[in-house]
GROMACS .gro file of N, CA and C in nm:
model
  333
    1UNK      N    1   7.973   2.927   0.002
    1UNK     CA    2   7.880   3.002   0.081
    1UNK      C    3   7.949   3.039   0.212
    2UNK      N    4   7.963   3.168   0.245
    2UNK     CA    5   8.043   3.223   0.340
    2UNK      C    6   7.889   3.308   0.484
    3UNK      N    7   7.834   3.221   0.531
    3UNK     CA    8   7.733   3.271   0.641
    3UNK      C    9   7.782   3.248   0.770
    4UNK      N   10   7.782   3.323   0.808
    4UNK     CA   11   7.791   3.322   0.995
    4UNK      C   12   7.700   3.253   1.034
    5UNK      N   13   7.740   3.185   1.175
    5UNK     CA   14   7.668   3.090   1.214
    5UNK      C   15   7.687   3.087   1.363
    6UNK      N   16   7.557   3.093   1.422
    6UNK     CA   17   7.590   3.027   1.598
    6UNK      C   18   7.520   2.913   1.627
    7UNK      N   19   7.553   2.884   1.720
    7UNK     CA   20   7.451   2.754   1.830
    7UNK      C   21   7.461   2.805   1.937
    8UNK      N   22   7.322   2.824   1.968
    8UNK     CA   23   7.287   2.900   2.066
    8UNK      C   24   7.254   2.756   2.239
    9UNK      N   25   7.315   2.744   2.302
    9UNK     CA   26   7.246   2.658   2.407
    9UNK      C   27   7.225   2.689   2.476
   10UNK      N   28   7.112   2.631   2.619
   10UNK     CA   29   7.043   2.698   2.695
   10UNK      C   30   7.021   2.549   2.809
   11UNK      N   31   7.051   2.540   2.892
   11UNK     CA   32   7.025   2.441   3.021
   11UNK      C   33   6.876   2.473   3.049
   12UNK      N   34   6.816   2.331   3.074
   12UNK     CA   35   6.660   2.407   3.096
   12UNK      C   36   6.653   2.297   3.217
   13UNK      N   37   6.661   2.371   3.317
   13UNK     CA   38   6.606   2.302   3.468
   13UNK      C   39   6.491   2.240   3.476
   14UNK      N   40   6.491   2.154   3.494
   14UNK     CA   41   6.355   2.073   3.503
   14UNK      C   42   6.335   1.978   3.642
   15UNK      N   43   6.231   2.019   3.721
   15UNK     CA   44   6.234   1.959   3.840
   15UNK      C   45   6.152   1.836   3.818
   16UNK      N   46   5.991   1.862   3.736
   16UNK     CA   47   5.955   1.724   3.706
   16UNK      C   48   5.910   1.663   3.829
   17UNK      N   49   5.897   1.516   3.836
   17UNK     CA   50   5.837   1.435   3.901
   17UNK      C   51   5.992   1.460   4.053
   18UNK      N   52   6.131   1.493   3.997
   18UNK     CA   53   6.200   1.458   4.111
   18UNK      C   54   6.145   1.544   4.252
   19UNK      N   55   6.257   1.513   4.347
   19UNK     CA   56   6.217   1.584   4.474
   19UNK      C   57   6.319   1.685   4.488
   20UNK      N   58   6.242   1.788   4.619
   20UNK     CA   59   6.314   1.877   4.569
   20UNK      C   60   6.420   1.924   4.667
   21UNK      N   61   6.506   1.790   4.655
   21UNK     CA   62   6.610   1.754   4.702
   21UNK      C   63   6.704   1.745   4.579
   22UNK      N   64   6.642   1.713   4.498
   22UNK     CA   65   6.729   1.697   4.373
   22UNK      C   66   6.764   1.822   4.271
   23UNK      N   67   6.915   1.844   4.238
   23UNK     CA   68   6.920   1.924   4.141
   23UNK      C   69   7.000   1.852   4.039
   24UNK      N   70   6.974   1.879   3.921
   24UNK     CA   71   6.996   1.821   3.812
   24UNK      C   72   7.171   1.907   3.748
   25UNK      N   73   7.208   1.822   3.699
   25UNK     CA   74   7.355   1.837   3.672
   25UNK      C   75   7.362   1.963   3.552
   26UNK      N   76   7.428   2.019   3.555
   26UNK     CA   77   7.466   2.129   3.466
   26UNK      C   78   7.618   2.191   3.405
   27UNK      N   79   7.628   2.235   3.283
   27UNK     CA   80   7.704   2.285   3.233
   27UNK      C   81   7.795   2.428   3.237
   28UNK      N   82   7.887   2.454   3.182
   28UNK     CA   83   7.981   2.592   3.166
   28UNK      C   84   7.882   2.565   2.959
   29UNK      N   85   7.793   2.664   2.914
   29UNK     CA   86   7.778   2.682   2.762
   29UNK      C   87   7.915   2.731   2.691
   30UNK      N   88   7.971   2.836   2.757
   30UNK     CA   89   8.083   2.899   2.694
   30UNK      C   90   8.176   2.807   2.615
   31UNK      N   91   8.170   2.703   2.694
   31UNK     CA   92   8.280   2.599   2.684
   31UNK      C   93   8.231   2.496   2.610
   32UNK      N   94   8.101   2.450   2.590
   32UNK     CA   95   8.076   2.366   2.503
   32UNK      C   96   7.974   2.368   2.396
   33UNK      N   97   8.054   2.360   2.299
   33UNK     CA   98   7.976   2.383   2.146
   33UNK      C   99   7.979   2.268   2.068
   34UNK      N  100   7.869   2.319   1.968
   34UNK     CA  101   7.875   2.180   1.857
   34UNK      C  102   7.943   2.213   1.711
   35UNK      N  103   7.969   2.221   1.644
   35UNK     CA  104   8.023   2.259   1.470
   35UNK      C  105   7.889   2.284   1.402
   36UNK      N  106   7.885   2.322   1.348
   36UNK     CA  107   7.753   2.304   1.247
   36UNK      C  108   7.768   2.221   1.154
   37UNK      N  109   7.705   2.137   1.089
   37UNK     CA  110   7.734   2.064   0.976
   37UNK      C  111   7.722   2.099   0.865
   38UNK      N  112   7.832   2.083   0.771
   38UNK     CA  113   7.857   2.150   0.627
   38UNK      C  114   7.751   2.132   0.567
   39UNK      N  115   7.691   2.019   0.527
   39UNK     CA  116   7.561   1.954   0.437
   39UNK      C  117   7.472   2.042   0.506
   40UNK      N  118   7.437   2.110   0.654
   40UNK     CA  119   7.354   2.152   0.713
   40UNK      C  120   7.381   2.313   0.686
   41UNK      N  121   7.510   2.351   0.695
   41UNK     CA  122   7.555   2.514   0.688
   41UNK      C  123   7.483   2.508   0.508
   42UNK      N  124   7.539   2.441   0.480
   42UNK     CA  125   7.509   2.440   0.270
   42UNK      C  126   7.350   2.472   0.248
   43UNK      N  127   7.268   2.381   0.339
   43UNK     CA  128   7.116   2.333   0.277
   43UNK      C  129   7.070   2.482   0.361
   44UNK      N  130   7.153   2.546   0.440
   44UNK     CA  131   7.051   2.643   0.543
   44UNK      C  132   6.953   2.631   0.636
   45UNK      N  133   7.002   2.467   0.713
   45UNK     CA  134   6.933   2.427   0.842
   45UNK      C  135   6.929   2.520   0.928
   46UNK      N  136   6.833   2.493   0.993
   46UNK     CA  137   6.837   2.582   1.137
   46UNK      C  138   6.685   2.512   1.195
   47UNK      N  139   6.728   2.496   1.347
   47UNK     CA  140   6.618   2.431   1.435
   47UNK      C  141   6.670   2.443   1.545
   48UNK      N  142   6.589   2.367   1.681
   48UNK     CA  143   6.642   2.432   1.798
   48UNK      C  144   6.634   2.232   1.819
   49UNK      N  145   6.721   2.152   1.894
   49UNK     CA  146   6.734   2.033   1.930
   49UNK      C  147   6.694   2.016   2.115
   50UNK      N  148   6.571   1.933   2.100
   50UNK     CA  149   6.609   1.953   2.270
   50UNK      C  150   6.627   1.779   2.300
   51UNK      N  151   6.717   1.773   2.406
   51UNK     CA  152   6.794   1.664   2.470
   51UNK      C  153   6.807   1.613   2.621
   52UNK      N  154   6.808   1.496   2.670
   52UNK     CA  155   6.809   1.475   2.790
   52UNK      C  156   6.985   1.407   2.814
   53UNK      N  157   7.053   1.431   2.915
   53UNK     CA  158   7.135   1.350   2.883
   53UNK      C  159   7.153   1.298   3.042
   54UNK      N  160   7.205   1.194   3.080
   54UNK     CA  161   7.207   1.101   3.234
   54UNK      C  162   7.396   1.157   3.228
   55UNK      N  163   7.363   1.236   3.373
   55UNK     CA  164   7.515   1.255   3.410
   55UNK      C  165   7.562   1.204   3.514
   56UNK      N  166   7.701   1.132   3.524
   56UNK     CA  167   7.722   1.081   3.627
   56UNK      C  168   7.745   1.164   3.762
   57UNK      N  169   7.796   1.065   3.852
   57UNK     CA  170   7.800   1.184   3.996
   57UNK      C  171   7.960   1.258   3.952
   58UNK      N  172   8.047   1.189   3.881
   58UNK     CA  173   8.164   1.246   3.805
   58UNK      C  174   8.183   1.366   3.697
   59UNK      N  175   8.058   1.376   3.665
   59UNK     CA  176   8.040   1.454   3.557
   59UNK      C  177   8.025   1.417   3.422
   60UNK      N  178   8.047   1.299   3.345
   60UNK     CA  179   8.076   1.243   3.253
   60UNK      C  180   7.942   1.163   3.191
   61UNK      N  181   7.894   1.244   3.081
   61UNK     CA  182   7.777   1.152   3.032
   61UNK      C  183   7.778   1.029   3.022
   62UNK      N  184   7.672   0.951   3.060
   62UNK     CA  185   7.615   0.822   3.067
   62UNK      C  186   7.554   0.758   2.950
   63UNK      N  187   7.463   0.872   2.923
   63UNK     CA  188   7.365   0.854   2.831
   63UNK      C  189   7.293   0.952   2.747
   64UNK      N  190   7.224   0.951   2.638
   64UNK     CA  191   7.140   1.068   2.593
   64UNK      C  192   7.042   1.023   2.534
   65UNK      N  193   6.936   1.099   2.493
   65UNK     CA  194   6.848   1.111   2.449
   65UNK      C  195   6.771   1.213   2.309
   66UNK      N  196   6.713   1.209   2.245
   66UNK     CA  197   6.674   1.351   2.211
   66UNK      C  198   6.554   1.350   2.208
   67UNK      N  199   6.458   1.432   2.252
   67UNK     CA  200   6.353   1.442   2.350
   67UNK      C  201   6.276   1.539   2.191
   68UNK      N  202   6.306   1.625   2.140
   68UNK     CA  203   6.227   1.696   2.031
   68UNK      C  204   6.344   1.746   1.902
   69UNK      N  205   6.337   1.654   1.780
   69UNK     CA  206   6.411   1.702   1.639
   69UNK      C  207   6.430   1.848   1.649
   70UNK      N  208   6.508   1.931   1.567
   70UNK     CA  209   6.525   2.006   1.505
   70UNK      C  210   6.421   2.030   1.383
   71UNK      N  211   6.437   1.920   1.327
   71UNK     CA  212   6.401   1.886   1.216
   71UNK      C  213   6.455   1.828   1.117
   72UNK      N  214   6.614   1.826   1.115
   72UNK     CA  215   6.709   1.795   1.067
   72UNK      C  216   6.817   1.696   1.119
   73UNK      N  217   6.807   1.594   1.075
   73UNK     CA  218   6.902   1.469   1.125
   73UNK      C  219   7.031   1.531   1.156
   74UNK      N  220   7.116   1.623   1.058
   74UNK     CA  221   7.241   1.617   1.047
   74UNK      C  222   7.274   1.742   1.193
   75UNK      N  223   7.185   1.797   1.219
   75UNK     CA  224   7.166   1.934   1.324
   75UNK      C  225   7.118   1.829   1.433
   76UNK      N  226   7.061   1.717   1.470
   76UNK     CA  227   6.990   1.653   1.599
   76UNK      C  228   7.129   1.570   1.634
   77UNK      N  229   7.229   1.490   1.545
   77UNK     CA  230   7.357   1.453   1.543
   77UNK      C  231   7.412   1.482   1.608
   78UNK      N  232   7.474   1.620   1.513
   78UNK     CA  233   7.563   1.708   1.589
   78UNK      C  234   7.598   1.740   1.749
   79UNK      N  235   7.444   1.757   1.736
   79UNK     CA  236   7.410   1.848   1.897
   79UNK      C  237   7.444   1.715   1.991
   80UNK      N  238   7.379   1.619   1.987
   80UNK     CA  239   7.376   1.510   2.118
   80UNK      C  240   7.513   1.442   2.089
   81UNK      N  241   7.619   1.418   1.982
   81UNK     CA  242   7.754   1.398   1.969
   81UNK      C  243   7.844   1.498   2.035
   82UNK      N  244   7.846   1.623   2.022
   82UNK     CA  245   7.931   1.716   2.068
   82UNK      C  246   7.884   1.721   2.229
   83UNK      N  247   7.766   1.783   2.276
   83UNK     CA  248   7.741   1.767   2.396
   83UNK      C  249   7.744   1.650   2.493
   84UNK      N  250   7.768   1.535   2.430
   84UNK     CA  251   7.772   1.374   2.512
   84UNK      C  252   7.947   1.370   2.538
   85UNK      N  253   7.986   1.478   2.477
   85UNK     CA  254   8.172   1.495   2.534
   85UNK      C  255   8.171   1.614   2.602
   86UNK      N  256   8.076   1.633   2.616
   86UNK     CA  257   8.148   1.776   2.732
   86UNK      C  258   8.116   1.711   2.881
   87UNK      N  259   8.228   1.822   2.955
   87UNK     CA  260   8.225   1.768   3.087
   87UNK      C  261   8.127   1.825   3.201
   88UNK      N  262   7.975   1.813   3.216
   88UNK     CA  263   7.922   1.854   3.325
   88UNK      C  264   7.974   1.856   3.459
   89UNK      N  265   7.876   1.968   3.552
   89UNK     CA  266   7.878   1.974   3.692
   89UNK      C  267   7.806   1.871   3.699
   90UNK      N  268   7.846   1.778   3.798
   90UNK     CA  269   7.731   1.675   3.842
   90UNK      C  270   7.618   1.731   3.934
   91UNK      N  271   7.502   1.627   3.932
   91UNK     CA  272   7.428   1.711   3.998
   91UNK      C  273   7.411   1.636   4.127
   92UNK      N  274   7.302   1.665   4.184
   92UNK     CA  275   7.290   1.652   4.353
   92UNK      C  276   7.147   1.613   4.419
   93UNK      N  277   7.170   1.501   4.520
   93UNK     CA  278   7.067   1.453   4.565
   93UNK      C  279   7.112   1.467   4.713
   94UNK      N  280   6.981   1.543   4.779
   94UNK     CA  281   7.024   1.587   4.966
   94UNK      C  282   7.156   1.626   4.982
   95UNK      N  283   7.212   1.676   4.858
   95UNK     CA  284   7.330   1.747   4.910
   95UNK      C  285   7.463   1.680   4.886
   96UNK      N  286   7.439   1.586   4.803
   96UNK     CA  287   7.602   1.481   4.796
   96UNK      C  288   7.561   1.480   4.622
   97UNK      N  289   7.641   1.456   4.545
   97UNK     CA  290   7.673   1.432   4.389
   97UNK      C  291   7.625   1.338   4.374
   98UNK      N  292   7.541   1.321   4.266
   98UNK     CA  293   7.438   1.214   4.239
   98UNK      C  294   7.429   1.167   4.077
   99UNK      N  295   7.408   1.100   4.013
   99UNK     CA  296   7.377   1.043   3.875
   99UNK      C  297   7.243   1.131   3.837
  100UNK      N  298   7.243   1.235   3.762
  100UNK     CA  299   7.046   1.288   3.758
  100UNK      C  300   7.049   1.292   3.582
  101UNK      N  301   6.962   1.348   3.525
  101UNK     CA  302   6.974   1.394   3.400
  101UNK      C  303   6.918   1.537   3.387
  102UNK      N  304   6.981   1.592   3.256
  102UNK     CA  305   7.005   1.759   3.226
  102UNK      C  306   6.937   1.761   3.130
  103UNK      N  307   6.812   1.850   3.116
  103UNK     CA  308   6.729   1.842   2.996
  103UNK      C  309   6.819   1.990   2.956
  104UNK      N  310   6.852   1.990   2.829
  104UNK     CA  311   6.982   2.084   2.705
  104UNK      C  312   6.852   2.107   2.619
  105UNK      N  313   6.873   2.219   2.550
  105UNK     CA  314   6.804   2.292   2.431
  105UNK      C  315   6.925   2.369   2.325
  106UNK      N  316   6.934   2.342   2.219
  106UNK     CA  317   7.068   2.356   2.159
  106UNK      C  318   7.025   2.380   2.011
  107UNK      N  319   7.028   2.569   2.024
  107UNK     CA  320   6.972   2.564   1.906
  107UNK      C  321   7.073   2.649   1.780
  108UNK      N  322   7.039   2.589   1.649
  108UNK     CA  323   7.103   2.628   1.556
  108UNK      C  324   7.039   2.737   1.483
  109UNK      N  325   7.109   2.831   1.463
  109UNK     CA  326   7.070   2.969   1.386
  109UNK      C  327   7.186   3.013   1.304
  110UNK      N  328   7.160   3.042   1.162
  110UNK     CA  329   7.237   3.086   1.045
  110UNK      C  330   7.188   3.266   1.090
  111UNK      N  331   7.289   3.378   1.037
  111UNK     CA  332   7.261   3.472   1.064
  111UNK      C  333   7.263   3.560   0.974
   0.00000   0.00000   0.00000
């Protein structure tokens, strides 16, 4: 099966309960992608994954989460494995680099 395929991601700012002193750490998308998964390219998954992940004041994930399925284990995987190695902007509290978390939306579409 020969289908084109993207992953579409999208940073979704979320101010939330913080103050609004705080900005939450963020990404370059260009630069970080996930693979699609073969068992997933094969079966004709597609869902959108949304994720929280704790970034340090370094940039370097801490932690993750996944906040709403796809629907598909092998597509919810993917996404929070590939994105827990990319290197964020850290984000910022009153103005100095801070530990915050980045709510990610990372979605898979066959075309």
């Amino acid at each position: 099966m020969n289908k084109r395929f993207m992953g579409v991601l999208t940073a979704v700012l979320f101010a939330g309960a913080a103050s609004a002193a705080e900005v939450p750490a963020s990404f370059d998308a260009k630069n970080c992608k996930a693979d699609y998964p073969k068992a997933s390219l094969m079966n004709e998954e597609q869902g959108t994954v949304s994720m929280s992940f704790l970034v340090s004041a370094g940039g370097d994930v801490k932690d993750s989460k996944l906040d709403k399925s796809s629907g598909f284990k092998n597509l919810d995987k993917a996404a929070i494995k590939s994105l827990s190695a990319c290197k964020f902007k850290p984000g910022s509290k009153d103005g100095a680099p801070a530990e915050t978390w980045a709510k990610v939306d990372y979605a898979w579409k066959l075309d």
